[in-house]
PDB file of C-alpha atoms and ligand atoms in Angstrom:
ATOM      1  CA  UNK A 155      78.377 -68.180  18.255  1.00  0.00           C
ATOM      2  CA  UNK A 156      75.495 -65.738  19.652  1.00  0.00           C
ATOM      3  CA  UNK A 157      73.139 -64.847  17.290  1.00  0.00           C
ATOM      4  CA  UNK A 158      71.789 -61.681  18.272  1.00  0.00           C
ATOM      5  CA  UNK A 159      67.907 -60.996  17.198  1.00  0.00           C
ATOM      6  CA  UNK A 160      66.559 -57.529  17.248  1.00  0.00           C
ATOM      7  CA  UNK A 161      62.551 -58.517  17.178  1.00  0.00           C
ATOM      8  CA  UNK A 162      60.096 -60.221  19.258  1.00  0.00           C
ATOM      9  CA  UNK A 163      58.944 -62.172  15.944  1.00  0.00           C
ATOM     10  CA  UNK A 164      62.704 -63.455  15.494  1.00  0.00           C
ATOM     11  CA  UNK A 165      62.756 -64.078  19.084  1.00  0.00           C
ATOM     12  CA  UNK A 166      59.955 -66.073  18.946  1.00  0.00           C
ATOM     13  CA  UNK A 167      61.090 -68.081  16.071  1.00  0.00           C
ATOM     14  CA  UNK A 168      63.862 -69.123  17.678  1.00  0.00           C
ATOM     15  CA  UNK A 169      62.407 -70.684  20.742  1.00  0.00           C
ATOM     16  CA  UNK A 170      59.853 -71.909  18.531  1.00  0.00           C
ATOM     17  CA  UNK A 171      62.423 -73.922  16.449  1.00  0.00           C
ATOM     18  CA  UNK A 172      63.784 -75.326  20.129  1.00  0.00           C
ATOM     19  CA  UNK A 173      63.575 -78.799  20.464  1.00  0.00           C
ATOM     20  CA  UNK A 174      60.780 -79.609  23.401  1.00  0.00           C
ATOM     21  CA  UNK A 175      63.998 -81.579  25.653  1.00  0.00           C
ATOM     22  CA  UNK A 176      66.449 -78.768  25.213  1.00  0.00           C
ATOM     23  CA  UNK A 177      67.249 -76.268  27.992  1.00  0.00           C
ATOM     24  CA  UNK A 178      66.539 -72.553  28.214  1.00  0.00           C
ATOM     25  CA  UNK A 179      68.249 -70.576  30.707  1.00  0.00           C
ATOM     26  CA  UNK A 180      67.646 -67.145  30.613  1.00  0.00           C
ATOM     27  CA  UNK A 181      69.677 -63.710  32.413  1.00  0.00           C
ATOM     28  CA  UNK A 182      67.609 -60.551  32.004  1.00  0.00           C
ATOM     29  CA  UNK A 183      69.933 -57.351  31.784  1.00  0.00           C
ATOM     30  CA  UNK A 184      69.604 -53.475  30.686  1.00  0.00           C
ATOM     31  CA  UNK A 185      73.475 -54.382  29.479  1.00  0.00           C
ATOM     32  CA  UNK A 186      76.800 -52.095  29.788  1.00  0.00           C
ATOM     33  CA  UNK A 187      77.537 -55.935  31.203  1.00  0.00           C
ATOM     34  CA  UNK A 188      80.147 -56.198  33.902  1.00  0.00           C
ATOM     35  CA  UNK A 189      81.621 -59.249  36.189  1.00  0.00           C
ATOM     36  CA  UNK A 190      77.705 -59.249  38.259  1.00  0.00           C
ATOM     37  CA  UNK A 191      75.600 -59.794  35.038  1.00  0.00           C
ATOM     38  CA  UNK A 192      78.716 -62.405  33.689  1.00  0.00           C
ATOM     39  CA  UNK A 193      78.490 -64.393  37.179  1.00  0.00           C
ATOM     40  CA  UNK A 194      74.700 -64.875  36.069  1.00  0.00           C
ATOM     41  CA  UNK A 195      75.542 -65.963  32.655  1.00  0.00           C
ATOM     42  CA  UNK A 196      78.158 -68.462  34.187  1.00  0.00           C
ATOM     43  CA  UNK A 197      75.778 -70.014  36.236  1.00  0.00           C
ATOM     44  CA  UNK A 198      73.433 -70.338  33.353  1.00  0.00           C
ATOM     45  CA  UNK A 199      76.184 -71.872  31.228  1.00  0.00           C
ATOM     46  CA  UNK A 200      76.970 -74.115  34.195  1.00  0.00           C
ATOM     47  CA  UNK A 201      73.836 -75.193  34.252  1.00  0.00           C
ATOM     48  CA  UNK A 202      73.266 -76.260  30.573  1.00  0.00           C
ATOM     49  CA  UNK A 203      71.007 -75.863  27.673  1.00  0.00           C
ATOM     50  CA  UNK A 204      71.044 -72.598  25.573  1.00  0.00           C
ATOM     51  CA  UNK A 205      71.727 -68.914  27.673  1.00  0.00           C
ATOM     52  CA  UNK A 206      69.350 -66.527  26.649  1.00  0.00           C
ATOM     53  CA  UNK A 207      70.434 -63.162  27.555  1.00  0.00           C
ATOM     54  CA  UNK A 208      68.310 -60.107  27.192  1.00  0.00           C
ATOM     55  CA  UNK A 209      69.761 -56.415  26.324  1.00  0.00           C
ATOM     56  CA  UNK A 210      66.741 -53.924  27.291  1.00  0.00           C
ATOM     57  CA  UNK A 211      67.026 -50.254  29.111  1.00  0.00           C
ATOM     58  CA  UNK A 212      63.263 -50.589  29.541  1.00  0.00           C
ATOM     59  CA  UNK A 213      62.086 -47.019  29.688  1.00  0.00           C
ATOM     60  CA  UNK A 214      59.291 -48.080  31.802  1.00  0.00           C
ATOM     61  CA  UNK A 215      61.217 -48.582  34.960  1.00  0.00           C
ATOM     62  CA  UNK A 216      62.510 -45.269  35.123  1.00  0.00           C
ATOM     63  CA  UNK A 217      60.963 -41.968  36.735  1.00  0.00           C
ATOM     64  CA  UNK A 218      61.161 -38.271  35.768  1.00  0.00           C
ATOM     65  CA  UNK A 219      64.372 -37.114  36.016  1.00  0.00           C
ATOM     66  CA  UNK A 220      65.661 -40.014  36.237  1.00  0.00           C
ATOM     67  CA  UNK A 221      68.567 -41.486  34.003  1.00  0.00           C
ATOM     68  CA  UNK A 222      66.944 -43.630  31.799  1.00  0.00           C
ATOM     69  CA  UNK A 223      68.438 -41.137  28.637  1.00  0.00           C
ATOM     70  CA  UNK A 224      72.276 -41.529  30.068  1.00  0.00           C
ATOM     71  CA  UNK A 225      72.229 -44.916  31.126  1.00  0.00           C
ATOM     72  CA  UNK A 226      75.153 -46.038  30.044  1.00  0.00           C
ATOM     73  CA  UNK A 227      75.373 -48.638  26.860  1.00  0.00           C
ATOM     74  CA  UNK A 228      78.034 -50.644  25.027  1.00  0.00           C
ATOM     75  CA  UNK A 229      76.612 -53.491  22.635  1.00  0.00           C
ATOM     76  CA  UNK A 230      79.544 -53.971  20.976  1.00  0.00           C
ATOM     77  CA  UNK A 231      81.313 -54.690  24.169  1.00  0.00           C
ATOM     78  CA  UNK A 232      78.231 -56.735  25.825  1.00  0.00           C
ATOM     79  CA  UNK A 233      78.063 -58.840  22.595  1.00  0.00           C
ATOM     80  CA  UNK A 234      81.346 -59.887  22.918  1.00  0.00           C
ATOM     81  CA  UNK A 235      81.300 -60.321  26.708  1.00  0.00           C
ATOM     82  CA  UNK A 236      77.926 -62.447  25.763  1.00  0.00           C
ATOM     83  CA  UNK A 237      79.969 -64.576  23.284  1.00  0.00           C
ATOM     84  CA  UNK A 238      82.876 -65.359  25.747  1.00  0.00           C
ATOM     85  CA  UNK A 239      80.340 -66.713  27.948  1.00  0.00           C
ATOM     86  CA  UNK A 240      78.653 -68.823  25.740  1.00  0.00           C
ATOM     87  CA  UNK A 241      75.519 -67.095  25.472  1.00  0.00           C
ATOM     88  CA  UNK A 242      73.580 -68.692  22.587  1.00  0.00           C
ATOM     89  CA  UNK A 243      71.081 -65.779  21.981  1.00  0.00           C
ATOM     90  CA  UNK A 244      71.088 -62.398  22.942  1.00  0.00           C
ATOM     91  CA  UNK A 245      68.089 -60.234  22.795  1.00  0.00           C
ATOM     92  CA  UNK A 246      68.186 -56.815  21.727  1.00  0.00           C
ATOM     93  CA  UNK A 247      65.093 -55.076  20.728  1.00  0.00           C
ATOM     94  CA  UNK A 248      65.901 -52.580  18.519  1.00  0.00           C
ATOM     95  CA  UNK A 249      63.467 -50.156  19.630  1.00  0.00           C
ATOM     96  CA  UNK A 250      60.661 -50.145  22.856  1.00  0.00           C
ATOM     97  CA  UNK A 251      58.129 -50.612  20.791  1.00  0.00           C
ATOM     98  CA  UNK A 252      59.058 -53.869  20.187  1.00  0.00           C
ATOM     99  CA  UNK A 253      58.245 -54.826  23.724  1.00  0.00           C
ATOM    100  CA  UNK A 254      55.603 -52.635  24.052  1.00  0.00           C
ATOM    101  CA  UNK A 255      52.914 -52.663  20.817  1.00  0.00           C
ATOM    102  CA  UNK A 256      50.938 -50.775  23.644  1.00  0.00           C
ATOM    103  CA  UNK A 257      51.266 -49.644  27.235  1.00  0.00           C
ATOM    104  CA  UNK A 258      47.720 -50.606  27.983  1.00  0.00           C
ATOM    105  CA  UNK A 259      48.809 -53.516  30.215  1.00  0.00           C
ATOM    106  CA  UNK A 260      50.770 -53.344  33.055  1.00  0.00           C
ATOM    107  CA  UNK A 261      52.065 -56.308  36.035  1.00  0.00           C
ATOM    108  CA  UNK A 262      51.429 -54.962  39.530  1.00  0.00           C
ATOM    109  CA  UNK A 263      52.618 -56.735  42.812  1.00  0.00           C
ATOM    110  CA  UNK A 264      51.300 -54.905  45.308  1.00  0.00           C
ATOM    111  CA  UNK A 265      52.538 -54.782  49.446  1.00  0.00           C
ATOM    112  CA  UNK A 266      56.240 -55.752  48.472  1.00  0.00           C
ATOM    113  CA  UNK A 267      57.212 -52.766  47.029  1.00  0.00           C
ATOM    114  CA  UNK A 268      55.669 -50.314  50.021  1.00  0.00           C
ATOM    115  CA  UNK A 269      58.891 -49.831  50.962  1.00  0.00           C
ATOM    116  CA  UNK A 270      62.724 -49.439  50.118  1.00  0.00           C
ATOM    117  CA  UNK A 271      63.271 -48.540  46.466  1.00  0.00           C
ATOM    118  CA  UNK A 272      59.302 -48.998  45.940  1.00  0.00           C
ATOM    119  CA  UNK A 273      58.607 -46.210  48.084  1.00  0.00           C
ATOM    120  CA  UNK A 274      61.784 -43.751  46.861  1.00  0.00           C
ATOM    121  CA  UNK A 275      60.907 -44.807  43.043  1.00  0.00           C
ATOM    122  CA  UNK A 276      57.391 -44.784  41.993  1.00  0.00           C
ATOM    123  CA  UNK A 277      56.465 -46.877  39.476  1.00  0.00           C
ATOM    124  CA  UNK A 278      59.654 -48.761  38.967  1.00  0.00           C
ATOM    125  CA  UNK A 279      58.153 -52.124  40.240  1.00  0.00           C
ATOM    126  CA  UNK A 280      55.330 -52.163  38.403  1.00  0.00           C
ATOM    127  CA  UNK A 281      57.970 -50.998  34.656  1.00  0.00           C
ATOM    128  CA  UNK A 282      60.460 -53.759  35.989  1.00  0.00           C
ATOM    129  CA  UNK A 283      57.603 -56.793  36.912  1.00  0.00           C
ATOM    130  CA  UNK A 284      56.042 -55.488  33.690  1.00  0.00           C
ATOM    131  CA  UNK A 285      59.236 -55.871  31.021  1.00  0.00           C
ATOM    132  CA  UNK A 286      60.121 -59.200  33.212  1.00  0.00           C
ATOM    133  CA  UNK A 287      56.276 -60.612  32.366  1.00  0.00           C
ATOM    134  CA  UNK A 288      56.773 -60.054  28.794  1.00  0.00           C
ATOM    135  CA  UNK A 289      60.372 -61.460  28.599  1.00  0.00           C
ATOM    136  CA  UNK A 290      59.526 -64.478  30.629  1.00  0.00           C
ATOM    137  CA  UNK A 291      56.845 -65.019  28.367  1.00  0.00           C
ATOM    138  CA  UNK A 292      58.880 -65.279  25.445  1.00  0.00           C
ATOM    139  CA  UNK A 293      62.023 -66.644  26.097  1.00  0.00           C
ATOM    140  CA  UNK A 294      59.841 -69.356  28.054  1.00  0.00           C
ATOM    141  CA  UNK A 295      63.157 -70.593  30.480  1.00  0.00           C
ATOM    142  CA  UNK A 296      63.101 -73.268  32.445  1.00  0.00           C
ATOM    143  CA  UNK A 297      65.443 -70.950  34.700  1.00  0.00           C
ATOM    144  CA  UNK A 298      65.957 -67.222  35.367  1.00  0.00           C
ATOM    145  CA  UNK A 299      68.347 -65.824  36.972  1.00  0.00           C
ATOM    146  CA  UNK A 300      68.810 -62.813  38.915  1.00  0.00           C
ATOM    147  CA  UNK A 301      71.295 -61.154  41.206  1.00  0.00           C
ATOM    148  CA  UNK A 302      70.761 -60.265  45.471  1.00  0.00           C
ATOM    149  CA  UNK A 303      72.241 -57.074  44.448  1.00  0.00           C
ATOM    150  CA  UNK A 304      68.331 -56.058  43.657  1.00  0.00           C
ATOM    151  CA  UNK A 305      67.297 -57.601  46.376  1.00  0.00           C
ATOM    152  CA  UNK A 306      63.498 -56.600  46.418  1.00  0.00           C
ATOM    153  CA  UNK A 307      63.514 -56.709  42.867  1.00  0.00           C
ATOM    154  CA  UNK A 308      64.557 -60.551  43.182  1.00  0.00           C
ATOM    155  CA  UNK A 309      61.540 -60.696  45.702  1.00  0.00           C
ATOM    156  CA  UNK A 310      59.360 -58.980  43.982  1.00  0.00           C
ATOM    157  CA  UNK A 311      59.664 -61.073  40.643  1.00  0.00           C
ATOM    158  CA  UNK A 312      59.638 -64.223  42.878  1.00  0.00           C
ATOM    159  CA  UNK A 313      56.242 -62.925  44.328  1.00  0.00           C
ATOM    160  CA  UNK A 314      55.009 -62.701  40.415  1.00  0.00           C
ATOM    161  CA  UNK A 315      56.764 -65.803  39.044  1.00  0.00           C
ATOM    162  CA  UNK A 316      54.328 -67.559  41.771  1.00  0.00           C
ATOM    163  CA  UNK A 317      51.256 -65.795  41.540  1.00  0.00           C
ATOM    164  CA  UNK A 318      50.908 -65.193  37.771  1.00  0.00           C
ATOM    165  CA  UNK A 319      52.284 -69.302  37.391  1.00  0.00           C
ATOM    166  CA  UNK A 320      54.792 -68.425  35.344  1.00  0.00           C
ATOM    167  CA  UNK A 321      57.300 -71.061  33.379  1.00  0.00           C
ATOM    168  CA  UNK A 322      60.581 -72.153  34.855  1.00  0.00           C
ATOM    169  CA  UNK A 323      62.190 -71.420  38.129  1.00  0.00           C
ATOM    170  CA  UNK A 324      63.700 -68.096  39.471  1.00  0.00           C
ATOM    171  CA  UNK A 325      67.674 -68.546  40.861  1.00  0.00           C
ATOM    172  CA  UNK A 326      68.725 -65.705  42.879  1.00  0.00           C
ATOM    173  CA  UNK A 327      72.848 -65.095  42.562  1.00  0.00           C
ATOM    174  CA  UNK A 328      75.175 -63.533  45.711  1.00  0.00           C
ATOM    175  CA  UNK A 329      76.753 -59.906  45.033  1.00  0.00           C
ATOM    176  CA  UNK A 330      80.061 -59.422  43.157  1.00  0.00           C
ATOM    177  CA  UNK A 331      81.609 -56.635  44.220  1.00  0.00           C
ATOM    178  CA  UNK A 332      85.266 -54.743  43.573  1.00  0.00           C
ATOM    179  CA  UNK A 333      88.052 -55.845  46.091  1.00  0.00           C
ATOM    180  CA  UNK A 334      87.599 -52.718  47.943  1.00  0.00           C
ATOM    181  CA  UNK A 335      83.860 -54.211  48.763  1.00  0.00           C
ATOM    182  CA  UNK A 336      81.807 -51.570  46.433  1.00  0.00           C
ATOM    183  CA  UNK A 337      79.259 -53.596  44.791  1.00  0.00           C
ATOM    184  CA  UNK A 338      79.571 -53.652  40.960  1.00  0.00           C
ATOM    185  CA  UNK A 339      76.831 -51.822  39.415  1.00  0.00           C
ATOM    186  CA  UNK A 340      76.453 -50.327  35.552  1.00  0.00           C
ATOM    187  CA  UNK A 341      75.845 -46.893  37.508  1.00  0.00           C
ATOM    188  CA  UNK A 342      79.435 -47.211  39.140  1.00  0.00           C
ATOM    189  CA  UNK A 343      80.780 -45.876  35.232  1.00  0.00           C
ATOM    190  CA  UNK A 344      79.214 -42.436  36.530  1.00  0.00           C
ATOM    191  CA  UNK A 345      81.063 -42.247  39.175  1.00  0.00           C
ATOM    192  CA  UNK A 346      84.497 -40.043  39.018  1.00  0.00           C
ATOM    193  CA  UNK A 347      87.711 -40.584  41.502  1.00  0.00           C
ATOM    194  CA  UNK A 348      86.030 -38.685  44.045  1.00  0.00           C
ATOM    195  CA  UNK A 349      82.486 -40.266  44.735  1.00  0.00           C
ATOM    196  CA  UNK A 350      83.958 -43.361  43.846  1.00  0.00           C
ATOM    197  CA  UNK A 351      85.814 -42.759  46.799  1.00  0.00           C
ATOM    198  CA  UNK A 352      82.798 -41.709  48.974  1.00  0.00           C
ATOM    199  CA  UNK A 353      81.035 -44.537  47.735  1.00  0.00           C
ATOM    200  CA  UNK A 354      82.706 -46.964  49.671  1.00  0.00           C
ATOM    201  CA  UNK A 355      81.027 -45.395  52.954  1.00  0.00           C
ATOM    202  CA  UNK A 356      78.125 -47.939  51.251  1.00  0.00           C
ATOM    203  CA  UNK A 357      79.805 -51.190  52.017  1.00  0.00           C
ATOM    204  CA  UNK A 358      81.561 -49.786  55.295  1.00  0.00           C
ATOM    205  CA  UNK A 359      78.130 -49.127  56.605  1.00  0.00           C
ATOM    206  CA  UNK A 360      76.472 -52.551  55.955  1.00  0.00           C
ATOM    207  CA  UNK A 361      80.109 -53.931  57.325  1.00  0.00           C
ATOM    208  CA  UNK A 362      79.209 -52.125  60.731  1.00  0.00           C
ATOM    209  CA  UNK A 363      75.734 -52.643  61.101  1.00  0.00           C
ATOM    210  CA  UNK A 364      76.554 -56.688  60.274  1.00  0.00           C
ATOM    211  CA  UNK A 365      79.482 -56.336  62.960  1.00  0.00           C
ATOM    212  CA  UNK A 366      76.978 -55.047  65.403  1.00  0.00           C
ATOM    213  CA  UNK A 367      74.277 -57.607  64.288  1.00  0.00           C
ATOM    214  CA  UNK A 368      76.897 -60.548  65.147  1.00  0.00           C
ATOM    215  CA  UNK A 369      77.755 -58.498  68.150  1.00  0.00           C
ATOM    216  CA  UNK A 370      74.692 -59.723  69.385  1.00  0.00           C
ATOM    217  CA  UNK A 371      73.101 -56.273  68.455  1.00  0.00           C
ATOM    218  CA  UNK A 372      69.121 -56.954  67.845  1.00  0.00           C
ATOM    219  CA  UNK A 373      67.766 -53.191  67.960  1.00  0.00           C
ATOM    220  CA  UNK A 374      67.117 -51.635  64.654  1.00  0.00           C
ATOM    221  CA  UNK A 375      67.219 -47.930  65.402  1.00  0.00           C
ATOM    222  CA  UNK A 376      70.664 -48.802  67.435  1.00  0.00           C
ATOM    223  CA  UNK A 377      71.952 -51.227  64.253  1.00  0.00           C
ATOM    224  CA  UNK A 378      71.183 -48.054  61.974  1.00  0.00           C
ATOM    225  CA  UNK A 379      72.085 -45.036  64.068  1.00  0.00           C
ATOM    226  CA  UNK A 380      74.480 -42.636  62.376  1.00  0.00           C
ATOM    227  CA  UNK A 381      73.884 -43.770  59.325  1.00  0.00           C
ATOM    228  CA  UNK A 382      73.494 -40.078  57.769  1.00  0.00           C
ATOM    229  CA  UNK A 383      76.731 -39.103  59.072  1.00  0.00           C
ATOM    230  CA  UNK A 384      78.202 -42.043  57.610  1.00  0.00           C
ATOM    231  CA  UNK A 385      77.264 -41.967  54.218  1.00  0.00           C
ATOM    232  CA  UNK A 386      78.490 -37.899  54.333  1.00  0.00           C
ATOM    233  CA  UNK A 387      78.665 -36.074  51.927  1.00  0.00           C
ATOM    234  CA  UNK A 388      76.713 -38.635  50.242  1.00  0.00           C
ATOM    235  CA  UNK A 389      73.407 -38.144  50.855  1.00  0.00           C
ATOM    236  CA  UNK A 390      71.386 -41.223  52.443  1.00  0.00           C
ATOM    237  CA  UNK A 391      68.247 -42.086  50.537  1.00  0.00           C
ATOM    238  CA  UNK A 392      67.335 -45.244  53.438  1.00  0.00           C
ATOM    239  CA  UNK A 393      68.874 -47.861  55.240  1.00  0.00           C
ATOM    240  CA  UNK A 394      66.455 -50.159  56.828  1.00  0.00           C
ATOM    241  CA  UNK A 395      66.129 -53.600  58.111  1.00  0.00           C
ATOM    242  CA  UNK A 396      63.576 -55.630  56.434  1.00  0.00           C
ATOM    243  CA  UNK A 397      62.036 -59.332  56.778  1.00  0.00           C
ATOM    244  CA  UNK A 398      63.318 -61.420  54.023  1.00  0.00           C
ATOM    245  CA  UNK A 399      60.551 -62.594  53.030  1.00  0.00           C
ATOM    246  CA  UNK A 400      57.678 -59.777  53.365  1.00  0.00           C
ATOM    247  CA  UNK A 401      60.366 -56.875  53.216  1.00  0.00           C
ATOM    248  CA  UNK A 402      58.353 -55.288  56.056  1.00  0.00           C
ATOM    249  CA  UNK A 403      60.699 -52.966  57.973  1.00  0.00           C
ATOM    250  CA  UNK A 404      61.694 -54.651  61.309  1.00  0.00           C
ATOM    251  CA  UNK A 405      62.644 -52.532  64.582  1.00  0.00           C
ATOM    252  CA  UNK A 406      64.044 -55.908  66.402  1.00  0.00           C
ATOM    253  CA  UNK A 407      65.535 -58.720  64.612  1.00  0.00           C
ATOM    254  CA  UNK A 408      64.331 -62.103  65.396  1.00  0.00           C
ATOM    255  CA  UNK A 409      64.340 -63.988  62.034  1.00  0.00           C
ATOM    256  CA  UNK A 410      66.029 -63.935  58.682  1.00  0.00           C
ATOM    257  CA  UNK A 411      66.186 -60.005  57.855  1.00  0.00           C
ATOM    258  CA  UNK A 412      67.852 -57.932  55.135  1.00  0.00           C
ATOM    259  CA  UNK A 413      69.900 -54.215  56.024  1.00  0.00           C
ATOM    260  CA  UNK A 414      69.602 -52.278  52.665  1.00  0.00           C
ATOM    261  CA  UNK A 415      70.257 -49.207  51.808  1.00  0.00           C
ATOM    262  CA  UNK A 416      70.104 -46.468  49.220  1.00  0.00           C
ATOM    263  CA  UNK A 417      72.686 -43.851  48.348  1.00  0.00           C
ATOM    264  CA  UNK A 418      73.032 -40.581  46.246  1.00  0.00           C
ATOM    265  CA  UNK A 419      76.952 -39.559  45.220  1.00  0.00           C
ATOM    266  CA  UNK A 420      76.524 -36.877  42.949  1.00  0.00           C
ATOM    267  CA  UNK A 421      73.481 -37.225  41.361  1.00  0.00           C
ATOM    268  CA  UNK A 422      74.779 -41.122  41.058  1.00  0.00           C
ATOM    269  CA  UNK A 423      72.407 -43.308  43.369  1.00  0.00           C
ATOM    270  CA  UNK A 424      73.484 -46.412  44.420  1.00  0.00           C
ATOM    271  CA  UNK A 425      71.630 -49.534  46.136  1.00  0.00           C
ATOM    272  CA  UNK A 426      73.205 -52.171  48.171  1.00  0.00           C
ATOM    273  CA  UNK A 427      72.374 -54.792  50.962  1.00  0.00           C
ATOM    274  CA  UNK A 428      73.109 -57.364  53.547  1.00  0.00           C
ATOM    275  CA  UNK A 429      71.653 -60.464  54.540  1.00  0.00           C
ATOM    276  CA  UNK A 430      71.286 -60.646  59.027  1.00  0.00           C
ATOM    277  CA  UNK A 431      70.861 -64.090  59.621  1.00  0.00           C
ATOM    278  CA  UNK A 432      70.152 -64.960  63.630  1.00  0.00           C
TER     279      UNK A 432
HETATM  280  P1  AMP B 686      70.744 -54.656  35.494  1.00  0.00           P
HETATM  281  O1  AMP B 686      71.429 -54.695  34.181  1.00  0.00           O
HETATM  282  O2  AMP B 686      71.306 -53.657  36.443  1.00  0.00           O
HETATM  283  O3  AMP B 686      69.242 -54.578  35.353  1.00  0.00           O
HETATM  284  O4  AMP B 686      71.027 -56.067  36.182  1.00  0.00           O
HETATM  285  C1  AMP B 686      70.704 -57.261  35.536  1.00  0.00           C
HETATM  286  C2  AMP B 686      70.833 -58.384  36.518  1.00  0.00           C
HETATM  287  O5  AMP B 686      72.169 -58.452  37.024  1.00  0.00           O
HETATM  288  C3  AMP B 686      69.912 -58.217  37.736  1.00  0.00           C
HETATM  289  O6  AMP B 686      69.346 -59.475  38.086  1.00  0.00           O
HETATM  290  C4  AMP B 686      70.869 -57.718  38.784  1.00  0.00           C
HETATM  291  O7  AMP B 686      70.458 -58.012  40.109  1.00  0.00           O
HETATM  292  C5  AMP B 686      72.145 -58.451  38.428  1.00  0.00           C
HETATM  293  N1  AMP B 686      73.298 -57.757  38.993  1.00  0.00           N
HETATM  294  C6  AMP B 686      73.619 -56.445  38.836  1.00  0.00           C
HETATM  295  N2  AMP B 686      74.715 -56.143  39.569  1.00  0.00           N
HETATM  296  C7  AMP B 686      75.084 -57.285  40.195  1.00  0.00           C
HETATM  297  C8  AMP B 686      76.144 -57.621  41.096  1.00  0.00           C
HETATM  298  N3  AMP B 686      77.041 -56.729  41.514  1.00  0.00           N
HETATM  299  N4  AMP B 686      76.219 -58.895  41.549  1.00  0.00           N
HETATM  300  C9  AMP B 686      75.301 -59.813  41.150  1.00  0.00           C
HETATM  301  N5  AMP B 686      74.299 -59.561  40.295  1.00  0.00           N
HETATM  302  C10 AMP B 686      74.182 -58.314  39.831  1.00  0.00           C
END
């Protein structure tokens, strides 16, 4: 059974009521839930104690012109995805305001998000690192888990988990993708026959630069020429090669690095990425 609660105050009164030795393990989500956010929940199951999962399109995280108004939802079918997975609460709030009483107060991590998505999406750190904050601070798990798929996301709420001490442990969780190799994504439902078909450029790209990478390839501007012409007619937003740990953008690979990239189809834009380990 999942009870779903709708407030903070209900939300609170249930981990409250928590005995002090049970388990909390908690998978944040903006929902229209496919086989990524279920591999999270999985793992949490796996790994005992209650699942907490959250349900939030947090408004904050999106630009202008952006499609935090179309995002797509489906609580119905989430809530019954939640329940076959054994989620034990789900968290819904059943309007913003219930995470935010104000928007006075806001979580910044500053250098990490200089670059990749940071740099193409203003703000979206600082809405995501702020909604996580809150959450964490509520649910109180003793894990949290989040998929590679966001990849500086996942390092940028690591870099905040640290420095702000707070409770539990973060888990990051590999990509699950479609057989064809697109990564699975709650923006893939805008996608029609035909950019879902140009999409795939996405995961052909990372293939090749990862081929050229174990080819012995070490050059960044070589690993990522022709990229444009790749992704065509999607348009390429970036593909660089970062350090996995600072994110910095790399032109020569000599330690654990990350190829990531960002795609428009359509108006659609999709994010992906590779792990390039010497
Ligand atoms: P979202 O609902 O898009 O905010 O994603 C919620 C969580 O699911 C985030 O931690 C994502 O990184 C993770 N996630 C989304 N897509 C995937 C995927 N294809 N594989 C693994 N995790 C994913």
């Amino acid at each position: 059974m999942t009870v779903v609660v709708r407030t903070v105050e209900a939300l609170r009164s249930w981990r409250a009521a928590l005995p002090a030795d049970e388990r909390v393990a908690f998978v944040p989500t903006m929902g229209f839930l496919h086989e990524g956010h279920l591999s999270l929940l999985r793992e949490a199951r796996r790994r005992g104690g209650h699942v907490v999962l959250s349900i939030f399109v947090n408004p904050t995280q999106f630009g202008p012109g952006e499609d935090y108004d179309r995002y797509p939802r489906d609580e119905d079918g989430d809530l019954a995805k939640a329940r076959d997975c054994g989620v034990a609460l789900a968290f819904c709030p059943l309007a913003p305001e219930q995470l935010y009483p104000s928007r006075d107060t806001w979580v910044n991590v500053e250098q990490l998000d200089r670059h990749l998505c940071g740099r193409s999406r203003p703000g979206h750190f600082r809405g995501v690192c702020t909604v996580v904050c809150k959450l964490l601070a509520l649910v109180q798990p003793h894990v949290t888990l989040l998929g590679e798929k966001d990849f500086q996301q996942l390092a940028i709420v690591r870099r905040m988990h640290e420095d702000l001490f707070l409770p539990g442990e973060i888990v990051g969780m590999p990509i699950v993708r479609e057989a064809d190799g697109l990564a699975l994504s709650s923006r893939n439902a805008y996608l029609d026959a035909t950019t879902r078909a140009q999409a795939l450029a996405i995961p052909r790209l990372l293939d090749r630069v990862a081929a050229a990478f174990a080819a012995g390839e070490r050059d960044v501007t070589t690993l990522c020429a022709g990229a444009e012409a790749a992704l065509a007619p999607g348009r390429l937003d970036y593909l660089e090669i970062v350090d996995e740990r600072t994110l910095t953008p790399l032109t020569r690979i000599e330690g654990p690095a990350r190829a990531a990239i960002a795609a428009f189809f359509g108006r659609v834009r999709l994010i992906d990425n590779r792990m390039l380990l010497p």
